[in-house]
Short mmCIF file of C-alpha atoms in Angstrom, two decimals:
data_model
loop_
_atom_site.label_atom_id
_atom_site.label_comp_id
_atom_site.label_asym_id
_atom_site.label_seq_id
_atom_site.Cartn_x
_atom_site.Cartn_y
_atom_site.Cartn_z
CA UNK K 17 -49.70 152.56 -119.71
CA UNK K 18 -47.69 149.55 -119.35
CA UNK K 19 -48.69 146.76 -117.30
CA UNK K 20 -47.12 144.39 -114.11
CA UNK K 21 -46.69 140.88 -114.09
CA UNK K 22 -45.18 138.30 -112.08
CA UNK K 23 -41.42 137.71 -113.49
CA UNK K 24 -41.01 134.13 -114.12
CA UNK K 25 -38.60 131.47 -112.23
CA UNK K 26 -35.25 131.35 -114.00
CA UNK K 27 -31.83 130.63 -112.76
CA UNK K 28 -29.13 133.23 -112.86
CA UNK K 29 -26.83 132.73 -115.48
CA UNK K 30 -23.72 133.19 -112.70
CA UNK K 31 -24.15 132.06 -109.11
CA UNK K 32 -24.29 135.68 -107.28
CA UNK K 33 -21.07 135.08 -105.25
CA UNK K 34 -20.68 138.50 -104.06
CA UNK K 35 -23.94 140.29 -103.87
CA UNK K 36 -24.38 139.60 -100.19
CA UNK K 37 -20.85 141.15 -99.17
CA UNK K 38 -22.19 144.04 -101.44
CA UNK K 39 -24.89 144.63 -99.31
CA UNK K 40 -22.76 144.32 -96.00
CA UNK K 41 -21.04 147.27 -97.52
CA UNK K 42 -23.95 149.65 -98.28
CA UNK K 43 -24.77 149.07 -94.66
CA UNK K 44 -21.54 149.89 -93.30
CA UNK K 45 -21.73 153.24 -95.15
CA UNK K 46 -25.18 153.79 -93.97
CA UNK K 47 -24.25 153.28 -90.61
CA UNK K 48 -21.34 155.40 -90.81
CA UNK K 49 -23.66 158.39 -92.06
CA UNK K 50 -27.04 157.45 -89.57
CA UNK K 51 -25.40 160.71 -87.22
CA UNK K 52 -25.80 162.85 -89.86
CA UNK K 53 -29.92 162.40 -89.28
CA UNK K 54 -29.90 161.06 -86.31
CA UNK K 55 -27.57 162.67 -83.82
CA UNK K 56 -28.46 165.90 -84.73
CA UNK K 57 -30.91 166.01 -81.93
CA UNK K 58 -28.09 166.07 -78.90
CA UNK K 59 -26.89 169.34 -80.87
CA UNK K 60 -29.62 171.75 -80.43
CA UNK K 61 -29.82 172.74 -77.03
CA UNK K 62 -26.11 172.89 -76.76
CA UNK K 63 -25.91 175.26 -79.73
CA UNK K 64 -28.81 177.70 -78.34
CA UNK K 65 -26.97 177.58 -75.38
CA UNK K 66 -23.64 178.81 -77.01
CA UNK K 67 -24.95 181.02 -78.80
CA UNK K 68 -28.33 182.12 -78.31
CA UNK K 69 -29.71 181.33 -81.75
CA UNK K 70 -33.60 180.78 -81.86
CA UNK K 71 -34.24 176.91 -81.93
CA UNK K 72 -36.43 177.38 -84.73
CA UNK K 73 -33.58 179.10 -86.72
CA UNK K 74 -31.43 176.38 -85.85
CA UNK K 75 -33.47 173.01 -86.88
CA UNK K 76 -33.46 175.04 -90.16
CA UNK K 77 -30.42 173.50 -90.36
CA UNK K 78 -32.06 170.39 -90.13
CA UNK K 79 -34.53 171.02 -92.61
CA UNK K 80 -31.56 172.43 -95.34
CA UNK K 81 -30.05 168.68 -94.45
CA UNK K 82 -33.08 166.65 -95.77
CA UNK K 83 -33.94 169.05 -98.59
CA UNK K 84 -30.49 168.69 -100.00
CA UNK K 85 -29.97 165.38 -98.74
CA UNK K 86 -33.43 164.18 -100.92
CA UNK K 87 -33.91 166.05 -103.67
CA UNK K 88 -30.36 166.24 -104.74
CA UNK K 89 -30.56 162.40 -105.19
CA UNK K 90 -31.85 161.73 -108.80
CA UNK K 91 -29.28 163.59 -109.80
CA UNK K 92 -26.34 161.33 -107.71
CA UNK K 93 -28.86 158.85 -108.77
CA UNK K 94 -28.21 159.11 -112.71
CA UNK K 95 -24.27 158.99 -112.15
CA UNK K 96 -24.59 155.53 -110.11
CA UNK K 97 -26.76 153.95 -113.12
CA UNK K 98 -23.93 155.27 -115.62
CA UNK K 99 -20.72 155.56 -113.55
CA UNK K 100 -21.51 152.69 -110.91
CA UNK K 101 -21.59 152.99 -106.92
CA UNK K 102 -18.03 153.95 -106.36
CA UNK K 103 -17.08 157.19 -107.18
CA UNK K 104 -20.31 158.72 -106.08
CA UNK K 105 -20.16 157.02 -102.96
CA UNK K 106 -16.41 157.95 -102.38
CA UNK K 107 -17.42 161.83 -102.94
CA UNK K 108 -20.27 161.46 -100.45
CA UNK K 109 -17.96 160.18 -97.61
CA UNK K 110 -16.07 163.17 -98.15
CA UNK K 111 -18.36 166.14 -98.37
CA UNK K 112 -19.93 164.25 -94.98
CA UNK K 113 -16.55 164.38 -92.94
CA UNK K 114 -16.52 168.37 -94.30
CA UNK K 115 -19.64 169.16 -93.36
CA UNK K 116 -19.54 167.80 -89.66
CA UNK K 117 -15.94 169.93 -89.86
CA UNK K 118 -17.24 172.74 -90.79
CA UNK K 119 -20.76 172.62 -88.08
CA UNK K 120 -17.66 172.47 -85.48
CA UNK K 121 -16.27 175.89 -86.43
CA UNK K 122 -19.48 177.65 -87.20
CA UNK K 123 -20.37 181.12 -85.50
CA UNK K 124 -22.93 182.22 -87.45
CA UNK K 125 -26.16 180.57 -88.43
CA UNK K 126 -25.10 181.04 -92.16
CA UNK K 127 -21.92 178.67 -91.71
CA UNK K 128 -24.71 176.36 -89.71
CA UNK K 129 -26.75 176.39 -92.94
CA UNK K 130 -23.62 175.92 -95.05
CA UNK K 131 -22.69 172.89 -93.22
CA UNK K 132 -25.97 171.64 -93.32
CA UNK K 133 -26.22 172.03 -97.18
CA UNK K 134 -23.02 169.93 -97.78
CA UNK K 135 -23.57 167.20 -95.50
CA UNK K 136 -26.91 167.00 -96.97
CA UNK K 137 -25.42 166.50 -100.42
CA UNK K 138 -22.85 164.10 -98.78
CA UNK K 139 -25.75 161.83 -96.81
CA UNK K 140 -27.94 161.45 -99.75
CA UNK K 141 -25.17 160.57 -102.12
CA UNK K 142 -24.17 157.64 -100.16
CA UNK K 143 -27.88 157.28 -98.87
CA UNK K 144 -29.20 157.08 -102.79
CA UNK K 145 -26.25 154.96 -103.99
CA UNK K 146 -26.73 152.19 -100.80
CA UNK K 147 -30.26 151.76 -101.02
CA UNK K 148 -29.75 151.83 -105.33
CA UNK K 149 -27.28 149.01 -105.30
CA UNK K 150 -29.31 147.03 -103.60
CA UNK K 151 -32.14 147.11 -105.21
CA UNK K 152 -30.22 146.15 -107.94
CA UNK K 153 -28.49 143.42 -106.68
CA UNK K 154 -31.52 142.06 -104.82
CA UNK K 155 -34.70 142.19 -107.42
CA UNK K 156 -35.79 138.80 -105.55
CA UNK K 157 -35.59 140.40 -102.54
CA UNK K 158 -36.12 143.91 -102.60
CA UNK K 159 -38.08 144.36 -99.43
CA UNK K 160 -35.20 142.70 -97.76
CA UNK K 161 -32.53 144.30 -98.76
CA UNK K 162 -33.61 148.08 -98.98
CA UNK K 163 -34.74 146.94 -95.16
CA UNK K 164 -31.39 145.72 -94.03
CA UNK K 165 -29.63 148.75 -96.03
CA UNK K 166 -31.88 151.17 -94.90
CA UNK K 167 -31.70 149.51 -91.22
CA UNK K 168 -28.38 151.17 -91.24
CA UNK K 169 -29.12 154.55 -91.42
CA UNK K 170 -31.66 154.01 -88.90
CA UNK K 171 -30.27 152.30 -86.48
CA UNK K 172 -26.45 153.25 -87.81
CA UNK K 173 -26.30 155.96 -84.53
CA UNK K 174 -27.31 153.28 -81.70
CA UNK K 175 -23.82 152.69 -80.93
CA UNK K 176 -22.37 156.24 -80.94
CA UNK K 177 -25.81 157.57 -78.72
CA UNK K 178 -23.70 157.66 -75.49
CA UNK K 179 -20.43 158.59 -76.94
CA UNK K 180 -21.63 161.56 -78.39
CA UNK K 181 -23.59 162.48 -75.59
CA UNK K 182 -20.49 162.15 -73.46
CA UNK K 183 -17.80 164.39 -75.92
CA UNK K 184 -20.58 167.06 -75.98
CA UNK K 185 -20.81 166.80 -72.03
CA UNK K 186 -17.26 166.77 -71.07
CA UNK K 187 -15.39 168.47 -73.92
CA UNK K 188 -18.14 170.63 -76.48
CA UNK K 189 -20.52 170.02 -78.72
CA UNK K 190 -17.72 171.49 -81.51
CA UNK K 191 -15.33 168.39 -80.02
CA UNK K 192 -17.97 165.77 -81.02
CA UNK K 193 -18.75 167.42 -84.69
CA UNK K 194 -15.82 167.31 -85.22
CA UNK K 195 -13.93 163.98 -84.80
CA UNK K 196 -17.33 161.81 -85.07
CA UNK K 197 -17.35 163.70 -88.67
CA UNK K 198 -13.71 162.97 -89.58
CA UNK K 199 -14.17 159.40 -88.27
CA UNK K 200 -16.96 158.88 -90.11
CA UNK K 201 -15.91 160.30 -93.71
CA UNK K 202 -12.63 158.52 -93.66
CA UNK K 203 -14.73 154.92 -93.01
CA UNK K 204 -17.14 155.66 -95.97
CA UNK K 205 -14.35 156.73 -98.06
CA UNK K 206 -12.54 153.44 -97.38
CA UNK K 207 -15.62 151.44 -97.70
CA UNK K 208 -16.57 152.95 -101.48
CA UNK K 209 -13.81 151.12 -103.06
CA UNK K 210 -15.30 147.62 -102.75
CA UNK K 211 -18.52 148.56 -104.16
CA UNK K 212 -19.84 147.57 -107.21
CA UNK K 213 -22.88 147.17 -109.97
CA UNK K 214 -24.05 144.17 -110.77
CA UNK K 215 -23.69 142.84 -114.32
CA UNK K 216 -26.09 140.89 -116.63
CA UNK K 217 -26.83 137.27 -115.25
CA UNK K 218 -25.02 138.39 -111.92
CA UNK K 219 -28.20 138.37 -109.81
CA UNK K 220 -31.56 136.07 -110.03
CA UNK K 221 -34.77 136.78 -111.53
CA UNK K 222 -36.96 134.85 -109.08
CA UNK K 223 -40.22 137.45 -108.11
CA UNK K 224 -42.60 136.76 -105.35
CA UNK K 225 -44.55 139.99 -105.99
CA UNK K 226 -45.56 141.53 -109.19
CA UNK K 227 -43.24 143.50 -111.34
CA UNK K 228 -42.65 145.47 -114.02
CA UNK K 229 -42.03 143.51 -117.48
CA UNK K 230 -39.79 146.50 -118.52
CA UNK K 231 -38.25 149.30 -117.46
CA UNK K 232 -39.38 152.93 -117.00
CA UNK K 233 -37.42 155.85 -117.63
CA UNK K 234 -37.34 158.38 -114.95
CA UNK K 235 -39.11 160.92 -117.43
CA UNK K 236 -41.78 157.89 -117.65
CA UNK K 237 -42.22 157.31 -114.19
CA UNK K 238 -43.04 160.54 -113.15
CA UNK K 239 -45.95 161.04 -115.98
CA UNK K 240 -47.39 158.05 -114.18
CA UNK K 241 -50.43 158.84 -111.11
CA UNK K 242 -49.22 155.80 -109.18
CA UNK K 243 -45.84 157.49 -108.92
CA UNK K 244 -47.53 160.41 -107.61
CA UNK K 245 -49.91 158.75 -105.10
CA UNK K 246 -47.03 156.73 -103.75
CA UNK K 247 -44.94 160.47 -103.67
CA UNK K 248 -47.76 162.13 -101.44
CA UNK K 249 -47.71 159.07 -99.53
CA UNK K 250 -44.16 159.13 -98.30
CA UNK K 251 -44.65 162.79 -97.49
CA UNK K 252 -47.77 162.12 -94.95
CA UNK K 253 -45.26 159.07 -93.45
CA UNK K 254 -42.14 160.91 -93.19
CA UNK K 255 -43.28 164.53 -92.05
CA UNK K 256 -44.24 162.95 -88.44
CA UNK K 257 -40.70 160.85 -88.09
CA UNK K 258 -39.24 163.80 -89.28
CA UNK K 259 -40.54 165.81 -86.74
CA UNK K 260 -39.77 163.16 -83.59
CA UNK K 261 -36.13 163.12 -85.35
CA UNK K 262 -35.43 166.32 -85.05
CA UNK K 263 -37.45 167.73 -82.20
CA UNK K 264 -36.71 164.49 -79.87
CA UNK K 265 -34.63 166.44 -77.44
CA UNK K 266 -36.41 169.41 -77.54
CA UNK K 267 -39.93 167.85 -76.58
CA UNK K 268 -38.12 166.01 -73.66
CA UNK K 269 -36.94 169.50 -72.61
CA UNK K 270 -39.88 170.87 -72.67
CA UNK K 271 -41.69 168.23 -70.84
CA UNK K 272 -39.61 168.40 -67.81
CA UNK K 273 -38.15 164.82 -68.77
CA UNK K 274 -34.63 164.92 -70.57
CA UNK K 275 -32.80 163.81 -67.47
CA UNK K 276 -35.35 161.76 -65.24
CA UNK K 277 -34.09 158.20 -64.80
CA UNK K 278 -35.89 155.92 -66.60
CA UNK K 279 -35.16 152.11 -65.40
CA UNK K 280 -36.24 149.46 -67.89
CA UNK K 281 -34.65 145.45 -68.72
CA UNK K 282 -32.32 146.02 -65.80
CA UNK K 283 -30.94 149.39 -67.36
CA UNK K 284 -31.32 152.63 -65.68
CA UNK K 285 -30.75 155.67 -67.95
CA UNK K 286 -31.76 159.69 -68.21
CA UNK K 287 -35.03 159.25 -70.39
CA UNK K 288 -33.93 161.26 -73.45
CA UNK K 289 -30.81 159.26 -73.65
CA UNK K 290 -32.87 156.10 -73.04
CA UNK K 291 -35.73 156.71 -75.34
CA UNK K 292 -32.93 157.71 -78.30
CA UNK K 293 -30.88 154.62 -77.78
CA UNK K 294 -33.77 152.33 -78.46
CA UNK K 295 -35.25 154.53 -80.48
CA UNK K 296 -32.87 154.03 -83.10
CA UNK K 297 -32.61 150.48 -82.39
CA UNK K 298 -35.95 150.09 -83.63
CA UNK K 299 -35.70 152.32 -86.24
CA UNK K 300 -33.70 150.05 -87.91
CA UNK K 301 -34.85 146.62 -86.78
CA UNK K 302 -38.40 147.82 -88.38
CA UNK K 303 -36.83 148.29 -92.08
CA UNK K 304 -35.93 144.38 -93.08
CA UNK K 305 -38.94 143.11 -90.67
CA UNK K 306 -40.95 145.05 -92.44
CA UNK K 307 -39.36 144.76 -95.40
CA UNK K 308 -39.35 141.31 -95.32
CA UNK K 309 -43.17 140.90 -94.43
CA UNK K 310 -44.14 142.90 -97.58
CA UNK K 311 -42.14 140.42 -99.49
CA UNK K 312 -44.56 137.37 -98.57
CA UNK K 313 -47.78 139.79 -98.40
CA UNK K 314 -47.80 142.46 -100.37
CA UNK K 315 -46.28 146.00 -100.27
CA UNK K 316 -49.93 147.93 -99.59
CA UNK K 317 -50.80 145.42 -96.59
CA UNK K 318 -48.02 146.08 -94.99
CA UNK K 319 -47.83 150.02 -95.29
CA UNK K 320 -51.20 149.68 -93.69
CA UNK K 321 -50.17 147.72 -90.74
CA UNK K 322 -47.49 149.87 -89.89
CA UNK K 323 -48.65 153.48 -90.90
CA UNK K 324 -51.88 152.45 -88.42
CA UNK K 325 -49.60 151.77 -85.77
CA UNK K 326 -47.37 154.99 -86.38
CA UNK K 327 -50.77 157.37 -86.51
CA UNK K 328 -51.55 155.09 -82.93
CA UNK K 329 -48.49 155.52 -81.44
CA UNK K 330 -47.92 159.16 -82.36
CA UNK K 331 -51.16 160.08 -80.55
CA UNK K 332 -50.52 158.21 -77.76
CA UNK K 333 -47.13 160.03 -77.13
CA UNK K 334 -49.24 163.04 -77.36
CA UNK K 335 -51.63 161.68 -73.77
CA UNK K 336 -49.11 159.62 -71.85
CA UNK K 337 -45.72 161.32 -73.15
CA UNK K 338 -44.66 163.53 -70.15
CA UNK K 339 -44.65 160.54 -68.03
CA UNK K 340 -40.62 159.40 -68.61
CA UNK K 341 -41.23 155.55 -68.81
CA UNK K 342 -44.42 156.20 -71.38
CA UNK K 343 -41.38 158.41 -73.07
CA UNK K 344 -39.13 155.80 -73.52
CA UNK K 345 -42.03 153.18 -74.52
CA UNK K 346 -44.05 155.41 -77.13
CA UNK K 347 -41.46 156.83 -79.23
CA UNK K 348 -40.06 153.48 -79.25
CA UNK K 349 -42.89 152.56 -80.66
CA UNK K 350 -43.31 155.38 -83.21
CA UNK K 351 -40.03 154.98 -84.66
CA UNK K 352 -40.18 151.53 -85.07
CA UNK K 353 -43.37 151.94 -86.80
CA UNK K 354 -42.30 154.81 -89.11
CA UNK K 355 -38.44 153.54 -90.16
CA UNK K 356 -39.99 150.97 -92.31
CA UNK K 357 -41.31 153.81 -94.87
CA UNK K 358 -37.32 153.78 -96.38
CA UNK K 359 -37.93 149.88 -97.01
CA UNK K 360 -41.63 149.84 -98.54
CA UNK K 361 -41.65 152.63 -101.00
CA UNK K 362 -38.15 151.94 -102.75
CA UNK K 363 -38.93 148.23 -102.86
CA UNK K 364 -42.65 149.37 -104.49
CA UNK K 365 -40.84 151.63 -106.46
CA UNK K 366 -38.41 149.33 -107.86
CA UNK K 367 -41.26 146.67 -108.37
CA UNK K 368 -42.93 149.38 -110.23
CA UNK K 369 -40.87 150.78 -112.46
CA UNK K 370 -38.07 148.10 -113.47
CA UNK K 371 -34.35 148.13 -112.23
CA UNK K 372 -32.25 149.72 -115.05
CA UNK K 373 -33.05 152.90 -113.66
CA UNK K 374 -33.87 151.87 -110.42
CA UNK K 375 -31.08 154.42 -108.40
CA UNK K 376 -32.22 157.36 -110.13
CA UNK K 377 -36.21 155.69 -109.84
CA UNK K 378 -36.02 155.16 -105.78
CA UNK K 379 -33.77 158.44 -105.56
CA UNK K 380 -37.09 160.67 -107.34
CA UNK K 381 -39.30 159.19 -104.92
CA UNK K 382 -36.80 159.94 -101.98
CA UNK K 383 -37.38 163.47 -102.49
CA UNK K 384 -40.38 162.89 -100.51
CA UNK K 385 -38.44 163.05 -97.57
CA UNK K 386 -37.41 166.64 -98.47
CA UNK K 387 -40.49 168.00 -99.10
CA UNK K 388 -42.02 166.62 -96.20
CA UNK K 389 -38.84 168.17 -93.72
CA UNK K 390 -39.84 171.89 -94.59
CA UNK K 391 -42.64 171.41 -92.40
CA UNK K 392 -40.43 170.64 -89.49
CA UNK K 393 -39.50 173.81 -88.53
CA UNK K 394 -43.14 174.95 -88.15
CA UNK K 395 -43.55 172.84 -85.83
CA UNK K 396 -41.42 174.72 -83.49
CA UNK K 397 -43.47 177.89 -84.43
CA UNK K 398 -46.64 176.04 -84.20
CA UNK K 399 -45.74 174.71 -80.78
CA UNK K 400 -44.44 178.45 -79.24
CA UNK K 401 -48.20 179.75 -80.59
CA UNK K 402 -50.21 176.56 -79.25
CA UNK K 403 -47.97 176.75 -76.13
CA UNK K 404 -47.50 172.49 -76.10
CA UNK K 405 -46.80 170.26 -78.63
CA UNK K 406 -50.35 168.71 -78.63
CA UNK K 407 -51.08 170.10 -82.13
CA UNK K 408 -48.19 169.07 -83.69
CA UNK K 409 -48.87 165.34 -82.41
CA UNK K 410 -52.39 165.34 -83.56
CA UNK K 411 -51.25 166.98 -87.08
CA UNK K 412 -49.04 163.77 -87.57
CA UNK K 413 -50.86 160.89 -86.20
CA UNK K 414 -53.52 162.24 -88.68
CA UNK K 415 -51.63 162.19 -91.68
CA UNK K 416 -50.54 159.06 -90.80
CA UNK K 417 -53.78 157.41 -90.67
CA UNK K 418 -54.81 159.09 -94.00
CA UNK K 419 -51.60 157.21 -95.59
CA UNK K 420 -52.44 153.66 -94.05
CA UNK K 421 -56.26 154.20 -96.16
CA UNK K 422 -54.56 155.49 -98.80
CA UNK K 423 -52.35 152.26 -99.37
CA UNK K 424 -55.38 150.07 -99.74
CA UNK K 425 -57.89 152.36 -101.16
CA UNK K 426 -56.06 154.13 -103.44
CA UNK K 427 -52.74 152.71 -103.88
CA UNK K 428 -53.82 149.15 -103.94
CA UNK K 429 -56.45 149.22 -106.50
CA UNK K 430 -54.07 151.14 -108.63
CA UNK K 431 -51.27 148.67 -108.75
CA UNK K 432 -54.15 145.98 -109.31
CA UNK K 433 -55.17 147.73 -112.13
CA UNK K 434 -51.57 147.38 -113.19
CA UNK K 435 -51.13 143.97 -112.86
CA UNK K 436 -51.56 141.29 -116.20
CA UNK K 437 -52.29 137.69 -115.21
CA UNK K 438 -49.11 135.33 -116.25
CA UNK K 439 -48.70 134.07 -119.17
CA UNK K 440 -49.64 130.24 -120.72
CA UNK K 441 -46.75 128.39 -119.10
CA UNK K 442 -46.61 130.39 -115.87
CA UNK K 443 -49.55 129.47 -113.82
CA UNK K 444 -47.68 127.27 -112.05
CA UNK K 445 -45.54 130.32 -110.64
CA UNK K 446 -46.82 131.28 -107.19
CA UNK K 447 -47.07 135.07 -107.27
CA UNK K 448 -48.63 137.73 -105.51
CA UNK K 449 -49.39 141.36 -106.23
CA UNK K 450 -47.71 143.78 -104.48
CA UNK K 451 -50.34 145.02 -102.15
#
């Protein structure tokens, strides 16, 4: 088993003069698929309504989204280390703007599932290629820059929360699918052509946390128990964001909420709309705080901070949630303290493991994500037999608090154990393990 240690302080061989307008464009194209995730919320109800489907049947379309939208991503992955960022993410804007097109025209849950299964392919193309290139391009600053990447698919939809709300309202829910998805597409299409790889001496080698001295082959990586501890992790985090994602509007529904006005820094708004625009606000401010944080103490420390807050604030919705300003204010709270998951384990990840391979790397441990969205729809089911969604709540603030122990019992000794002391020459270095 191959060891970590601190990489040393050495210059780049070129100044990095474009790596920073490389990661503006990764978070344009995140921003231009957040929706995708994210808006799919305002789009339940109004499809029951239509057409009668059980809601249950129909966040299955959710759940085909994230499965295909995760575990698809090794594989879009391994063409962005060999064919570079463009092509794949080019493809991805396209099969997004279908998909949307095609959830507009559906009239049968099939087509729902169909549309589902494409823009899931679509997201996590451009998703995997983002958060890839800038791991990449940032291997001084990897907590950073998956953070400010990965801020735009979280917060990416904070803008468009109203608008959407508003075509669905006025015109029909098939309206906003449909020229939010073209709109979208044709931006990420544009965007792809800038993007690029970086090459040898293009980026620094500076390290403030430990790293890999060389890098692992996917086939390696997942033969290692740290990649699997980390992997059952990210399922505990995500499954409970997961579930506020998708059942958001649902849970407002059903606690008598959705459109109470909720007045708060001089704004007035219906709660659901309220507690979804600053909800994704904070969903993405969390990912380069966070992100950031972990680069000055540790990766583990910081999953601990947050993933104790998330199992805190997750329970707390669950006691003071049916009260429309504790609405607003707790899954506030719970998104900001779950968004930072899709900064922490792809910067671990790509501390881990090396950054040759780090698109296909991050994109294996994304599939996380998937697993941990077939659970969703059970908690529709689980909520119809319990009759409230206190179960549900108490399911994920628990797994949550499992995964805050877990980073410094389990996953911080492991990476320890990992971890070689510098070399003659490099005491001087000031380093830090990732924990």
């Amino acid at each position: 088993m191959s060891t970590l240690a601190a990489t040393p302080v050495s210059p780049p061989v070129n100044p990095p003069v474009n790596r920073w307008l490389q990661l503006v464009l990764g978070i344009v194209c995140m921003c231009m698929i957040a929706n995708m995730q994210y808006g799919w919320t305002f789009f339940v109800n109004p499809i029951q309504e239509r057409h009668g489907w059980d809601r249950a049947a129909i966040q299955v379309a959710f759940t085909i989204f994230v499965v295909t939208e995760t575990w698809l991503v090794p594989i879009e992955g391994w063409f962005v280390d060999k064919y570079g960022p463009r092509i794949v993410t080019l493809v991805g804007g396209l099969l997004c703007g279908v998909a949307w097109v095609i959830n507009a025209y559906a009239d049968s849950l099939f087509m729902l599932y169909v549309g589902a299964a494409i823009g899931g392919t679509g997201a996590g193309a451009v998703y995997g290629t983002c958060v890839g290139n800038s791991l990449k391009w940032f291997p001084d600053r990897r907590g950073l820059a998956a953070g400010l990447t990965a801020m735009g698919f979280g917060a990416g939809s904070a803008l468009t929360v109203v608008p959407i709300q508003a075509v669905i309202h006025h015109y029909s829910y098939e309206h906003a699918f449909f020229w939010f998805g073209l709109g979208q597409g044709l931006v990420v299409m544009a965007v792809a052509l800038l993007l690029s790889a970086p090459k040898k001496g293009d980026v620094p080698t500076i390290a403030r946390v430990s790293q890999s001295k060389r890098d692992y082959a996917p086939s390696e990586m997942v033969r290692t128990p740290i990649f699997w501890v980390m992997y059952a992790m990210f399922v505990m985090m995500a499954a409970g964001g997961l579930m506020a994602t998708a059942q958001l509007g649902p849970i407002a529904k059903d606690f008598h909420i959705a459109d109470t006005p909720v007045s708060l820094l001089g704004i007035t708004l219906p709660a659901l709309t309220f507690a979804a625009t600053i909800d994704r606000v904070l969903n993405g401010v969390t990912r380069p705080l966070f992100g950031w944080i972990s680069d000055h103490i540790g990766r583990e420390n910081t999953m601990f901070l947050s993933f104790g807050i998330e199992g805190v604030g997750i329970y707390m919705l669950s006691q003071f949630g049916q009260d429309p300003f504790m609405f607003v204010i707790l899954t506030g709270l719970v998104f900001f303290a779950w968004g930072e998951i899709y900064s922490l384990f792809p910067a671990t990840c790509g501390d881990t493991f090396g950054s040759k391979y780090a698109a296909t790397n991050a994109g294996l441990l994304y599939t996380a994500k998937g697993t941990a969205a077939l659970i969703v729809p059970y908690t529709s089911i689980l909520t119809t037999m319990t009759g409230s969604w206190h179960a549900v709540f108490l399911a994920a603030a628990a797994l949550n608090i499992i995964a805050a122990f877990m980073a410094i019992f389990v996953l911080k000794p492991m990476r320890q154990g990992y971890t070689k002391a510098p070399a003659a020459g490099e005491a001087e270095v000031k380093t830090a393990t990732a924990h």
